[in-house]
Short mmCIF file of C-alpha atoms and ligand atoms in Angstrom, two decimals:
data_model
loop_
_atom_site.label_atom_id
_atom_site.label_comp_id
_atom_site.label_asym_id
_atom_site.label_seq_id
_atom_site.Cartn_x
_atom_site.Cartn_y
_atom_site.Cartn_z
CA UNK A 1 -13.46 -83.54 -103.29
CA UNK A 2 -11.63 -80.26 -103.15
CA UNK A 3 -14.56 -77.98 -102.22
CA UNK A 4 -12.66 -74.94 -101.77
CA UNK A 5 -11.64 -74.71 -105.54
CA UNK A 6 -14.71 -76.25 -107.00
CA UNK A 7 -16.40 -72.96 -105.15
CA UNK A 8 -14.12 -70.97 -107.29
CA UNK A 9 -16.31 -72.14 -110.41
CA UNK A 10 -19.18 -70.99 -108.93
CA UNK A 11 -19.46 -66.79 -109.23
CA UNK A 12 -22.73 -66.89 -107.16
CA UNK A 13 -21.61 -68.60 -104.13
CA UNK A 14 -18.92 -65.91 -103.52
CA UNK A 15 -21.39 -62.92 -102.53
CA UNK A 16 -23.02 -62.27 -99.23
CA UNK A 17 -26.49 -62.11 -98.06
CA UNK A 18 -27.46 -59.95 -95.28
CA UNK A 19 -23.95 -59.10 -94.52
CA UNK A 20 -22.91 -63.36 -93.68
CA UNK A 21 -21.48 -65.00 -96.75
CA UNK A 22 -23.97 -66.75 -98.53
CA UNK A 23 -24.59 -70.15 -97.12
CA UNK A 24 -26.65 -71.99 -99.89
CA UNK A 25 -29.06 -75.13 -98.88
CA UNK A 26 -31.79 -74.98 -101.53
CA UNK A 27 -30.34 -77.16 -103.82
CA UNK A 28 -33.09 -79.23 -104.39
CA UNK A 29 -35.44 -76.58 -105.60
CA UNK A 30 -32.48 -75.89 -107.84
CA UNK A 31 -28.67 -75.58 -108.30
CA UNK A 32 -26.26 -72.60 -108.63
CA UNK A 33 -24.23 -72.45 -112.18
CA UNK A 34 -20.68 -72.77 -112.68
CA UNK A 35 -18.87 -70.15 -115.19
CA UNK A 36 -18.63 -73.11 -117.55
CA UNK A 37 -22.59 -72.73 -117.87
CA UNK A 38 -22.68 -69.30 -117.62
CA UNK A 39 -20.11 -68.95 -120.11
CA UNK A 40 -21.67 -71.83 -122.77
CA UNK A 41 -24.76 -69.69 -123.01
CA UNK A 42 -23.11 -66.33 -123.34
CA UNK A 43 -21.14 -67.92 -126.30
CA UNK A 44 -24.30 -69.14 -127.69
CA UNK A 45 -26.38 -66.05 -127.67
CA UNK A 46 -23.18 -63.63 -128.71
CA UNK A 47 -21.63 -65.94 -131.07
CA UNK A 48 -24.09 -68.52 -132.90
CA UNK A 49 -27.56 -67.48 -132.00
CA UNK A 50 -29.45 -69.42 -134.41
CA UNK A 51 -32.83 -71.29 -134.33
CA UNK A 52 -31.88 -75.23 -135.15
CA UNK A 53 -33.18 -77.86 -137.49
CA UNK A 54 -33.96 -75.26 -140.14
CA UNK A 55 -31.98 -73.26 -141.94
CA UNK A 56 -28.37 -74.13 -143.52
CA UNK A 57 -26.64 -70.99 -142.68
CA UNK A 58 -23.34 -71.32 -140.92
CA UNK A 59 -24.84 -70.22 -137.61
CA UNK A 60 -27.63 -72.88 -138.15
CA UNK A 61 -25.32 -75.54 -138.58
CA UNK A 62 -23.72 -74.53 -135.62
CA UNK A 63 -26.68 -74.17 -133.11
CA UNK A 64 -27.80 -77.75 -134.81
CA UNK A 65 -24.53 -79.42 -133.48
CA UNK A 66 -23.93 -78.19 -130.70
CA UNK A 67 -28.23 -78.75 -130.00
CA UNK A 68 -27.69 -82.36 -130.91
CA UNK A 69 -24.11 -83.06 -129.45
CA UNK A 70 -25.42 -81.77 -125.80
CA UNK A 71 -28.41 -84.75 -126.98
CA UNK A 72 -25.59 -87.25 -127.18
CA UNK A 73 -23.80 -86.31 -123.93
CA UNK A 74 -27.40 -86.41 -122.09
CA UNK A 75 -27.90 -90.08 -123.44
CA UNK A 76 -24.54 -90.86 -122.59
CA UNK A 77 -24.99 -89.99 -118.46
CA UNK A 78 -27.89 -91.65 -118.06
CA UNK A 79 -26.81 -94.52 -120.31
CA UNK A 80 -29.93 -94.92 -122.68
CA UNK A 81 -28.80 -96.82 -125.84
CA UNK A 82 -30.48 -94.04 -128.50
CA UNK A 83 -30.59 -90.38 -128.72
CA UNK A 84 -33.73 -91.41 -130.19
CA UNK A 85 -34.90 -91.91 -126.55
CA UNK A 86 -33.56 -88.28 -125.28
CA UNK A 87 -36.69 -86.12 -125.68
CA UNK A 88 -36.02 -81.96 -124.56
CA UNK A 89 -38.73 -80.95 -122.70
CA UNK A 90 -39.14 -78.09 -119.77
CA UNK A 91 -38.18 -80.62 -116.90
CA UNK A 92 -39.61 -82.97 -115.55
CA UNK A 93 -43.28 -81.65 -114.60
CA UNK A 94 -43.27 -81.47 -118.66
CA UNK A 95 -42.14 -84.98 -119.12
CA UNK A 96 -44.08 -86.77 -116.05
CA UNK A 97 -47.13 -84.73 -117.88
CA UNK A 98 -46.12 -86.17 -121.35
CA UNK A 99 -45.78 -89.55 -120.10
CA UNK A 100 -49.60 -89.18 -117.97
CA UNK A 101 -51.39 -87.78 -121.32
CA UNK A 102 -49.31 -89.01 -123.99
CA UNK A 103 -48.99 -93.10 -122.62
CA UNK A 104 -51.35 -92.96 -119.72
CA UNK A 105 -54.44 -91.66 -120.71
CA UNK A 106 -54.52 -93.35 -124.21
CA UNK A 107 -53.61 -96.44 -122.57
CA UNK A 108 -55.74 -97.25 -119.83
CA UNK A 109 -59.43 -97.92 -119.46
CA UNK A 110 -61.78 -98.52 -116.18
CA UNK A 111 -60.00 -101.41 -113.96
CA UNK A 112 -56.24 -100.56 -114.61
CA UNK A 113 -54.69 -99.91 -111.98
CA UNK A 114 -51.70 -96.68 -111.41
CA UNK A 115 -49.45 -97.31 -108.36
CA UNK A 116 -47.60 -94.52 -106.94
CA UNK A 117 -45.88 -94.01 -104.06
CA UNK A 118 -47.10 -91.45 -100.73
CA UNK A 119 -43.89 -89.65 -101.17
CA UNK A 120 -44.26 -88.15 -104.68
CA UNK A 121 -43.67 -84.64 -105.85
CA UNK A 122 -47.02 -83.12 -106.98
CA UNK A 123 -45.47 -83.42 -110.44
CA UNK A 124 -45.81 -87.12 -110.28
CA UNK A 125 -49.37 -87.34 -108.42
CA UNK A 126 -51.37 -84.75 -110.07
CA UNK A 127 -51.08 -86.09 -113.39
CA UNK A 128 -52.13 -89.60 -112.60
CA UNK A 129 -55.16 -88.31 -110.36
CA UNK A 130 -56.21 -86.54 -113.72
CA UNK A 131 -55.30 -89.61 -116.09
CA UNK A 132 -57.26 -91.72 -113.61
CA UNK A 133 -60.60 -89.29 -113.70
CA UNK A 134 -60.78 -89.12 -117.32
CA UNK A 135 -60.22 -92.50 -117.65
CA UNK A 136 -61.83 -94.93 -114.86
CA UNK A 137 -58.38 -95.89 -113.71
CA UNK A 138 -57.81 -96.21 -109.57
CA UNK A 139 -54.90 -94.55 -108.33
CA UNK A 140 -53.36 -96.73 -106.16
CA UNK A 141 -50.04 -96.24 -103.02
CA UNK A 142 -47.61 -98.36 -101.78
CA UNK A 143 -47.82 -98.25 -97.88
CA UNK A 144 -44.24 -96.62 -95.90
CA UNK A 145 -42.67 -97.40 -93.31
CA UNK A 146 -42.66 -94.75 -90.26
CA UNK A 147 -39.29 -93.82 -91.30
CA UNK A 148 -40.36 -93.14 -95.02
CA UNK A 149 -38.82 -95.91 -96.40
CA UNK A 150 -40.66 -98.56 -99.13
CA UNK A 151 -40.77 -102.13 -98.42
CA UNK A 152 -40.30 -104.30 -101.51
CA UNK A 153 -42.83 -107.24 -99.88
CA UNK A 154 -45.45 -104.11 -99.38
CA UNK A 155 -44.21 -103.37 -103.17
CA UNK A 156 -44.87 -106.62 -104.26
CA UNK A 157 -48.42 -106.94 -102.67
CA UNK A 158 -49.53 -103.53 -103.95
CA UNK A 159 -48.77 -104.32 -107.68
CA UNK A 160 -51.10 -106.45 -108.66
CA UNK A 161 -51.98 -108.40 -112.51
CA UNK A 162 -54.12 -105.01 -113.03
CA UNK A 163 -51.48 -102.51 -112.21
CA UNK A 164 -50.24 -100.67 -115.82
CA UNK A 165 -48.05 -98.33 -114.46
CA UNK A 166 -45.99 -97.63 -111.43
CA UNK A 167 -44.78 -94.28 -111.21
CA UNK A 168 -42.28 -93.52 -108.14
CA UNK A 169 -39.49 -91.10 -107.48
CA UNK A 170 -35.91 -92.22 -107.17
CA UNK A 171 -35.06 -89.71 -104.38
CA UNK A 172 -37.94 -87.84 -102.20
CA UNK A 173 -37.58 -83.74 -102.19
CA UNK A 174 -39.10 -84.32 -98.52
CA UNK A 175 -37.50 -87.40 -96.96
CA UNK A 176 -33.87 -87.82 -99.00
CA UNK A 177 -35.03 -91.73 -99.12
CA UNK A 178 -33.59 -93.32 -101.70
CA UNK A 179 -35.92 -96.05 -103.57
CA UNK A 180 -35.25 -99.41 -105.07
CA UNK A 181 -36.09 -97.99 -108.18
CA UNK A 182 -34.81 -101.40 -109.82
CA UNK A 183 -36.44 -103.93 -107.51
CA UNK A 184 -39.95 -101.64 -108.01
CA UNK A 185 -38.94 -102.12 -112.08
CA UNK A 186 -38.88 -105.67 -111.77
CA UNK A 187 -41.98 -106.10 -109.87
CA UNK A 188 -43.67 -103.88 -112.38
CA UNK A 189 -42.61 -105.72 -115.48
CA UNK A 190 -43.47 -109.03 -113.99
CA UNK A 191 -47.11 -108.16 -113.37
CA UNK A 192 -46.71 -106.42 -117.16
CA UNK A 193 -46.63 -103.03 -116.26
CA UNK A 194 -44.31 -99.85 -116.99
CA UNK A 195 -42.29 -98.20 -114.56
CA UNK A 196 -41.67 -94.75 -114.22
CA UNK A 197 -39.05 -92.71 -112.67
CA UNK A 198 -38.64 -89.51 -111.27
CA UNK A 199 -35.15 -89.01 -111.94
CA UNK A 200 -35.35 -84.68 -110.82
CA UNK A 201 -33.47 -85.58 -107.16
CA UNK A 202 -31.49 -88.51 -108.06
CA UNK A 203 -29.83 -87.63 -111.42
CA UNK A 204 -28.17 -84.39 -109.90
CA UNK A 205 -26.31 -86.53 -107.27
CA UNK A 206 -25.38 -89.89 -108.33
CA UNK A 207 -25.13 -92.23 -111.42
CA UNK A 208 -28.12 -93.12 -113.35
CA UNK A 209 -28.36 -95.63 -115.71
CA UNK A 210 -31.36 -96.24 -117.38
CA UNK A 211 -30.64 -99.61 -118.44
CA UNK A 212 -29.65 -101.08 -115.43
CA UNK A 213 -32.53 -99.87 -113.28
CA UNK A 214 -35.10 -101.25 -116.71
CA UNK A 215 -36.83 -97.69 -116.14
CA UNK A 216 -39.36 -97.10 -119.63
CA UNK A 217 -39.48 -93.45 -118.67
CA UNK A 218 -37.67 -91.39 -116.74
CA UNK A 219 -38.03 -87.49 -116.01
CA UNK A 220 -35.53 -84.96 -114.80
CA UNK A 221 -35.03 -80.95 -114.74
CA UNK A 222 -31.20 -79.47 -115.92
CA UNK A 223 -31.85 -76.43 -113.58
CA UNK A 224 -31.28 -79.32 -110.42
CA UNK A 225 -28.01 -80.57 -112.44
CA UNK A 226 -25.85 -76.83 -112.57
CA UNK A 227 -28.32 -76.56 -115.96
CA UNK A 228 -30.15 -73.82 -117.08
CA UNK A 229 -34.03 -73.41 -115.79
CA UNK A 230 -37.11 -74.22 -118.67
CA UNK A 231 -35.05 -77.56 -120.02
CA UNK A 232 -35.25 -81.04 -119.22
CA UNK A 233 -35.22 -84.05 -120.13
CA UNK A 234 -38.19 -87.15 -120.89
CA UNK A 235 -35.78 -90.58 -121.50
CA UNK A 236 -38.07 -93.41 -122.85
CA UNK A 237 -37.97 -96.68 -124.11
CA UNK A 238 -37.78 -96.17 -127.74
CA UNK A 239 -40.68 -98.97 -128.73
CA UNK A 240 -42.56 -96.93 -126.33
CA UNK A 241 -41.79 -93.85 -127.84
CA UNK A 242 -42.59 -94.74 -131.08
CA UNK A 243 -45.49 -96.00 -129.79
CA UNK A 244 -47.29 -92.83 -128.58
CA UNK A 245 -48.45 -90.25 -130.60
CA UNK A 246 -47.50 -86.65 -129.65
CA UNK A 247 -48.78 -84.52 -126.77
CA UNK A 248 -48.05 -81.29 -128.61
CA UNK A 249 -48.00 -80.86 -132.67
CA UNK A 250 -47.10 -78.20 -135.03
CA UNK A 251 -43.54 -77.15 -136.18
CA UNK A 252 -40.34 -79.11 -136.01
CA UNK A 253 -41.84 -82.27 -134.97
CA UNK A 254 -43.58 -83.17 -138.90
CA UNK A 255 -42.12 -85.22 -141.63
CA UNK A 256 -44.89 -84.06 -144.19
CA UNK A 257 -48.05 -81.94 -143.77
CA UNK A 258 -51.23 -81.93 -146.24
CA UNK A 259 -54.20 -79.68 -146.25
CA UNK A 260 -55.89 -81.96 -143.98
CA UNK A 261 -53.17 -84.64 -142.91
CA UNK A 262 -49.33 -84.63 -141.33
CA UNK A 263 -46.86 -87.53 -140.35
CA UNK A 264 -44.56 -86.87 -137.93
CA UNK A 265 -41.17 -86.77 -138.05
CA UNK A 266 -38.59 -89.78 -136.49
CA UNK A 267 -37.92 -89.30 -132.82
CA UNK A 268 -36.96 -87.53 -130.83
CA UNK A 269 -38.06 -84.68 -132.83
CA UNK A 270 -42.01 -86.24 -133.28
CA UNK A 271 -42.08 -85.32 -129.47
CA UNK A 272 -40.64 -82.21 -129.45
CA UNK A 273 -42.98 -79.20 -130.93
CA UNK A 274 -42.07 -76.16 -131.86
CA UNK A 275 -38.68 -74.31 -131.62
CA UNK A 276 -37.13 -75.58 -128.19
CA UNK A 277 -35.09 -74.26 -125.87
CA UNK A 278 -31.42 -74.27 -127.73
CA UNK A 279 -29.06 -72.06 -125.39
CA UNK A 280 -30.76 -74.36 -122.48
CA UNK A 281 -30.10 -77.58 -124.20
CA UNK A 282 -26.59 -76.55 -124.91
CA UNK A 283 -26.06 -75.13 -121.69
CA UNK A 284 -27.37 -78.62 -120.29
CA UNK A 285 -24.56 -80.37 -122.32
CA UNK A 286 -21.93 -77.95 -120.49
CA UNK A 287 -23.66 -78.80 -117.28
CA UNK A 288 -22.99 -82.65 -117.63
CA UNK A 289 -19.67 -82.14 -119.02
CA UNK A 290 -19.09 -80.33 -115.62
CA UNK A 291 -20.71 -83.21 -113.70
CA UNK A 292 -18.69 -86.05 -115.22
CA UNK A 293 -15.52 -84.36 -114.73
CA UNK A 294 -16.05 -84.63 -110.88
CA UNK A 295 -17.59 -88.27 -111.43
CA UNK A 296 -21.08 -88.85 -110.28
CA UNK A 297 -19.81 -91.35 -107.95
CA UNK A 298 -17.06 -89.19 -106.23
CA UNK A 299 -20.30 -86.83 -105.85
CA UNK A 300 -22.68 -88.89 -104.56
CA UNK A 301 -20.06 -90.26 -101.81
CA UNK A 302 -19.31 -86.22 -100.82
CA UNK A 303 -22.96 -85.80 -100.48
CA UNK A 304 -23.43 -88.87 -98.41
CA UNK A 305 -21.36 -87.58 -95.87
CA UNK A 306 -22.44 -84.22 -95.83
CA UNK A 307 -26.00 -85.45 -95.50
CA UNK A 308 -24.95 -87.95 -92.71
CA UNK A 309 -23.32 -84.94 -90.96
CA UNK A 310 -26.73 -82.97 -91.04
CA UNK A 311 -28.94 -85.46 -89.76
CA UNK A 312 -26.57 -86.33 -86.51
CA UNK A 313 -25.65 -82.49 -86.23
CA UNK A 314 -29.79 -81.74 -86.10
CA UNK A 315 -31.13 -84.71 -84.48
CA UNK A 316 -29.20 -83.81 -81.50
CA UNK A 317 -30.55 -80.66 -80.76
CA UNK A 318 -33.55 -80.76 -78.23
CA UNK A 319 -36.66 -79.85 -79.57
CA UNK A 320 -35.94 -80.51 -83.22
CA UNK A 321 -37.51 -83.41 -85.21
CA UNK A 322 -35.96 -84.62 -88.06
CA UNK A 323 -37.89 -86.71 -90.96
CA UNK A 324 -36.93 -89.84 -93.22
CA UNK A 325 -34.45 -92.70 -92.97
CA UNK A 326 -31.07 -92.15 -91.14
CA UNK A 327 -29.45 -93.37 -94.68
CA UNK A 328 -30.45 -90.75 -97.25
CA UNK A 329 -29.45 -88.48 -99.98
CA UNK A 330 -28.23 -85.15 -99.82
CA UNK A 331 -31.11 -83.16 -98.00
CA UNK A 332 -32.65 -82.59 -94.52
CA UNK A 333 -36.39 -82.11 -93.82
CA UNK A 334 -36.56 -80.77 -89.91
CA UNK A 335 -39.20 -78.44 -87.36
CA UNK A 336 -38.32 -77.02 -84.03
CA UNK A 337 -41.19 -77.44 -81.84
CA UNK A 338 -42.98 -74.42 -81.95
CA UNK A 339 -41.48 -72.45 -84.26
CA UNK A 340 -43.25 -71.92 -87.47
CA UNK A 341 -40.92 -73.24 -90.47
CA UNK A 342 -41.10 -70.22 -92.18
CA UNK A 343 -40.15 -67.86 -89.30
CA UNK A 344 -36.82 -70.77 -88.88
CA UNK A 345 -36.38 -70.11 -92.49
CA UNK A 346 -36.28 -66.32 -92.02
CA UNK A 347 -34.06 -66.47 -88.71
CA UNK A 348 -31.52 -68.42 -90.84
CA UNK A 349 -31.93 -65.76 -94.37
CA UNK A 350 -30.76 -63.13 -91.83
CA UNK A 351 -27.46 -65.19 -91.46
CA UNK A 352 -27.00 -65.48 -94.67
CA UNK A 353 -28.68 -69.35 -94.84
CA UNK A 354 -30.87 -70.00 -97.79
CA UNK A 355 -32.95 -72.89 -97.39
CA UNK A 356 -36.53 -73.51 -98.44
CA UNK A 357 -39.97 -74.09 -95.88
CA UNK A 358 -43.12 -75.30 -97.24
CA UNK A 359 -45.17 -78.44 -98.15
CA UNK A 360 -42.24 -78.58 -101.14
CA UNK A 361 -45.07 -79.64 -103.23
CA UNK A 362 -45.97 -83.06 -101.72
CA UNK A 363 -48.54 -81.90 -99.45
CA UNK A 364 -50.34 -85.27 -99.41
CA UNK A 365 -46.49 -86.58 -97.62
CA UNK A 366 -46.87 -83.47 -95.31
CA UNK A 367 -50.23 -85.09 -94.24
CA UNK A 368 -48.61 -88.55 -93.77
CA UNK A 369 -45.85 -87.02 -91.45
CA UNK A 370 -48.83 -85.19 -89.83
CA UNK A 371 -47.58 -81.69 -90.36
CA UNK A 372 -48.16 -78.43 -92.73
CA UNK A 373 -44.88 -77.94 -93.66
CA UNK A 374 -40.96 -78.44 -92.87
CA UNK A 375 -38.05 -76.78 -93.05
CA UNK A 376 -35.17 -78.25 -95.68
CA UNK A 377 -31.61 -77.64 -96.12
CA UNK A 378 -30.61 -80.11 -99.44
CA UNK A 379 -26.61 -79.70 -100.16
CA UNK A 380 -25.02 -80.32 -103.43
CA UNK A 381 -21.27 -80.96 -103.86
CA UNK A 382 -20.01 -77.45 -103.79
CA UNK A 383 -21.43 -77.13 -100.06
CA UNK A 384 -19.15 -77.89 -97.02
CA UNK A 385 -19.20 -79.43 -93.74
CA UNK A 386 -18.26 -75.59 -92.14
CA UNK A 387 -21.57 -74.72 -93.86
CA UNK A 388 -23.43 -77.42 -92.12
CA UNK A 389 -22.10 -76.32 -88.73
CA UNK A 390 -23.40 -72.40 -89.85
CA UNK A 391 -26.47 -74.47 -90.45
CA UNK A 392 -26.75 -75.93 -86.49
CA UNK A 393 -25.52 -72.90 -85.41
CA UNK A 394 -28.11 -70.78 -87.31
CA UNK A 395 -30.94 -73.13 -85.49
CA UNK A 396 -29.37 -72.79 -82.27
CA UNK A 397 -29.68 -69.38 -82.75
CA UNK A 398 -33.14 -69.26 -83.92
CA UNK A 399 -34.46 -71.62 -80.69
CA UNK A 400 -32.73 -68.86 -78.98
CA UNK A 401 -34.44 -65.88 -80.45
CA UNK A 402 -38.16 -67.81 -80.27
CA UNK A 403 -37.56 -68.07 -76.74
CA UNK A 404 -36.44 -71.96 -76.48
CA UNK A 405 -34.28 -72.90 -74.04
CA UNK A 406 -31.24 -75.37 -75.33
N1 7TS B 501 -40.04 -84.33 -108.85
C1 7TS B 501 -39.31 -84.12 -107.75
C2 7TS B 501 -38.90 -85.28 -106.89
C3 7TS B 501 -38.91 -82.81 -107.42
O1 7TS B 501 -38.18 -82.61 -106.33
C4 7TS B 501 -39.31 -81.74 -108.26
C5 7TS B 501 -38.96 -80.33 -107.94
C6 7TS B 501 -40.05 -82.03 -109.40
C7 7TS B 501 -40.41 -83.33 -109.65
C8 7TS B 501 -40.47 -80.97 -110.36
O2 7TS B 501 -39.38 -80.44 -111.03
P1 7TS B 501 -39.53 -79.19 -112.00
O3 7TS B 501 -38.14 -78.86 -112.40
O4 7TS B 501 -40.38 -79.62 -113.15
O5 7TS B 501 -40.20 -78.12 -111.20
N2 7TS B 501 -38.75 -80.09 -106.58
C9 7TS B 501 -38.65 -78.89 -105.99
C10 7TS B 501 -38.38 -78.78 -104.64
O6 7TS B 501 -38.23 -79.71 -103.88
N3 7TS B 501 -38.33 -77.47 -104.31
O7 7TS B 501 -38.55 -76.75 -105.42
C11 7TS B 501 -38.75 -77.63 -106.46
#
């Protein structure tokens, strides 16, 4: 992994913040863009603006391909077997939300069970607790170990002959654990129920393939994945798919319309209302292209080490606690002992370090660990081991300035 000149790419990371050069560890609320991105939607909006799926004008037929051709390089990273099963959609709040209303509530009654895990994004809790109100469902956990990790026998006891769906993130935003995503699949399809994946940490950082892990939905975001914000992805199981009748109806997504009827059109366009979000779409397909030249795997190893530099750079400072399981993904959830995350997030902005404190949206996790909030630095390829030492530095620095003796 040649940082340095993968850097280059990257326009953004060259400028400075508060006089320090930037030092960027937010990647998890979302990735910077190369020029390759940049550049894709430029072309797009100066050369072939068009609207897609309609008209057969030249520029049509050229928003339409390239529209559909980012569609085939989507399926082909994550390995589904159709286009068919590549639905657009804003990210993956959208699709989780599509999957809860359009599969969820029509498909469960009083008794079913939903089992999700305590480390969920709101995106993938929130929905559920609604599908389960409005219809009699319980919403279920899986218990975690102290170190935020699953256990497939606590798995395998939770799921029971009632459960209908299991719903559980790949990679937590909070933690960095990694799930058995597969295992949990298996479990779930031998008691009969579906499995669902949030895919918006995992597919950024290392191979997915939908196949192998038996997901029947999985949800992810392109701005994570050097995409554009506003597009995303739902991947489902086509018989599923075809299955469920659509969340959202009106243009684009009918075969024929009557006075008082419509039938929809073939999928993936049944699920996908209205005029989308092209230039993000396309800019998506630029963003994989980008992604698969490095090699997911070369990626995920990088990140591995940088995150396994972080957590034994952090947990040796005095004072700090560090959350989740030693072996983890790209990210690192931390507090200083009396020092509110915020103010550590502010001490580290003034040196130029951007990284993100808050309840990162899984504030029922934040009660688990028994705190408000955290502080998170989450790296993505382009960041370097120099930046992680900036990083311990930066918290030395603030301990200092909040009066703690190292
Ligand atoms: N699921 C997980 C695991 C996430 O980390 C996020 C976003 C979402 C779902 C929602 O994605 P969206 O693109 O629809 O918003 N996580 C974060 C984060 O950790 N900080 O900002 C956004």
């Amino acid at each position: 992994m040649d940082v340095q000149t993968i850097r280059k790419d990257f326009p953004i990371l060259g400028r400075e913040v508060n006089g320090h050069p930037l030092v960027y560890l937010d990647n998890a609320a979302t990735s910077q863009k190369p020029n390759s991105v940049i550049q894709k939607l430029v072309d797009y909006y100066q050369n072939y603006n068009s609207n897609v799926h309609r008209g057969v004008h030249t520029l049509g037929t050229l928003a339409t391909e390239q529209f559909e051709e980012a569609r085939e390089k989507i399926r082909r990273f994550i390995h589904a077997k159709s286009t068919k099963e590549i639905i657009y959609t804003r990210g993956t709040t959208d699709s989780l939300n599509i999957v809860a209303y359009g599969y969820g509530r029509v498909n469960l009654t009083a008794g079913d069970e939903i089992v999700i895990s305590p480390m969920e994004h709101h995106a993938n809790l929130i929905p559920w607790q609604q599908v389960a109100q409005v219809t009699g469902a319980e919403l279920k956990y899986f218990p975690m170990k102290p170190d935020g990790m699953l256990d497939l026998d606590d798995v395998r006891k939770t799921i029971t002959d009632k459960t209908k769906i299991v719903a559980c993130t790949e990679v937590s935003n909070v933690l960095g654990t990694v799930n058995p995503v597969k295992e949990i699949a298996a479990i779930a399809h031998e008691k009969g129920a579906i499995m669902v994946v949030d895919g918006a940490q995992s597919t950024p950082h290392m191979p997915v393939d939908v196949q192998d892990m038996d997901a029947d939905f999985f949800a992810f975001s392109g701005h994570k994945m050097l995409g554009p914000t506003g597009i995303g992805v739902l991947y489902g199981r086509q018989e599923l798919l075809e299955a469920m009748e659509p969340v959202q109806t009106g243009g684009e997504m009918i075969d024929e319309v009557d006075f008082h009827s419509a039938t929809w059109a073939e999928l993936p366009w049944k699920l996908e209302a209205g005029t989308p979000h092209i230039s993000g779409a396309i800019g998506l397909g630029a963003a994989v292209d980008y992604l698969e030249n490095i090699g997911m795997e070369a990626i995920n190893r990088y990140e591995t080490e940088l995150a396994d530099a972080a957590y034994e750079k952090l947990k040796e400072l005095d004072g700090v606690t560090v959350y989740g399981p030693k072996h983890r993904a790209g990210l690192v959830s931390f507090n200083i002992d009396g020092i509110h995350p915020h103010d550590v997030s502010t001490a580290l902005d003034a040196d130029g370090i951007a990284v993100r404190a808050g309840h990162h949206c899984a504030q029922p996790l934040m009660r688990w660990l028994k705190c408000e909030s955290t502080v998170r630095a989450s790296f993505y390829f382009y960041n370097s081991l120099d930046e992680i030492e900036t990083l311990a530095k930066g918290i030395k620095d603030a301990k200092e300035f909040f009066g703690h003796v190292i």
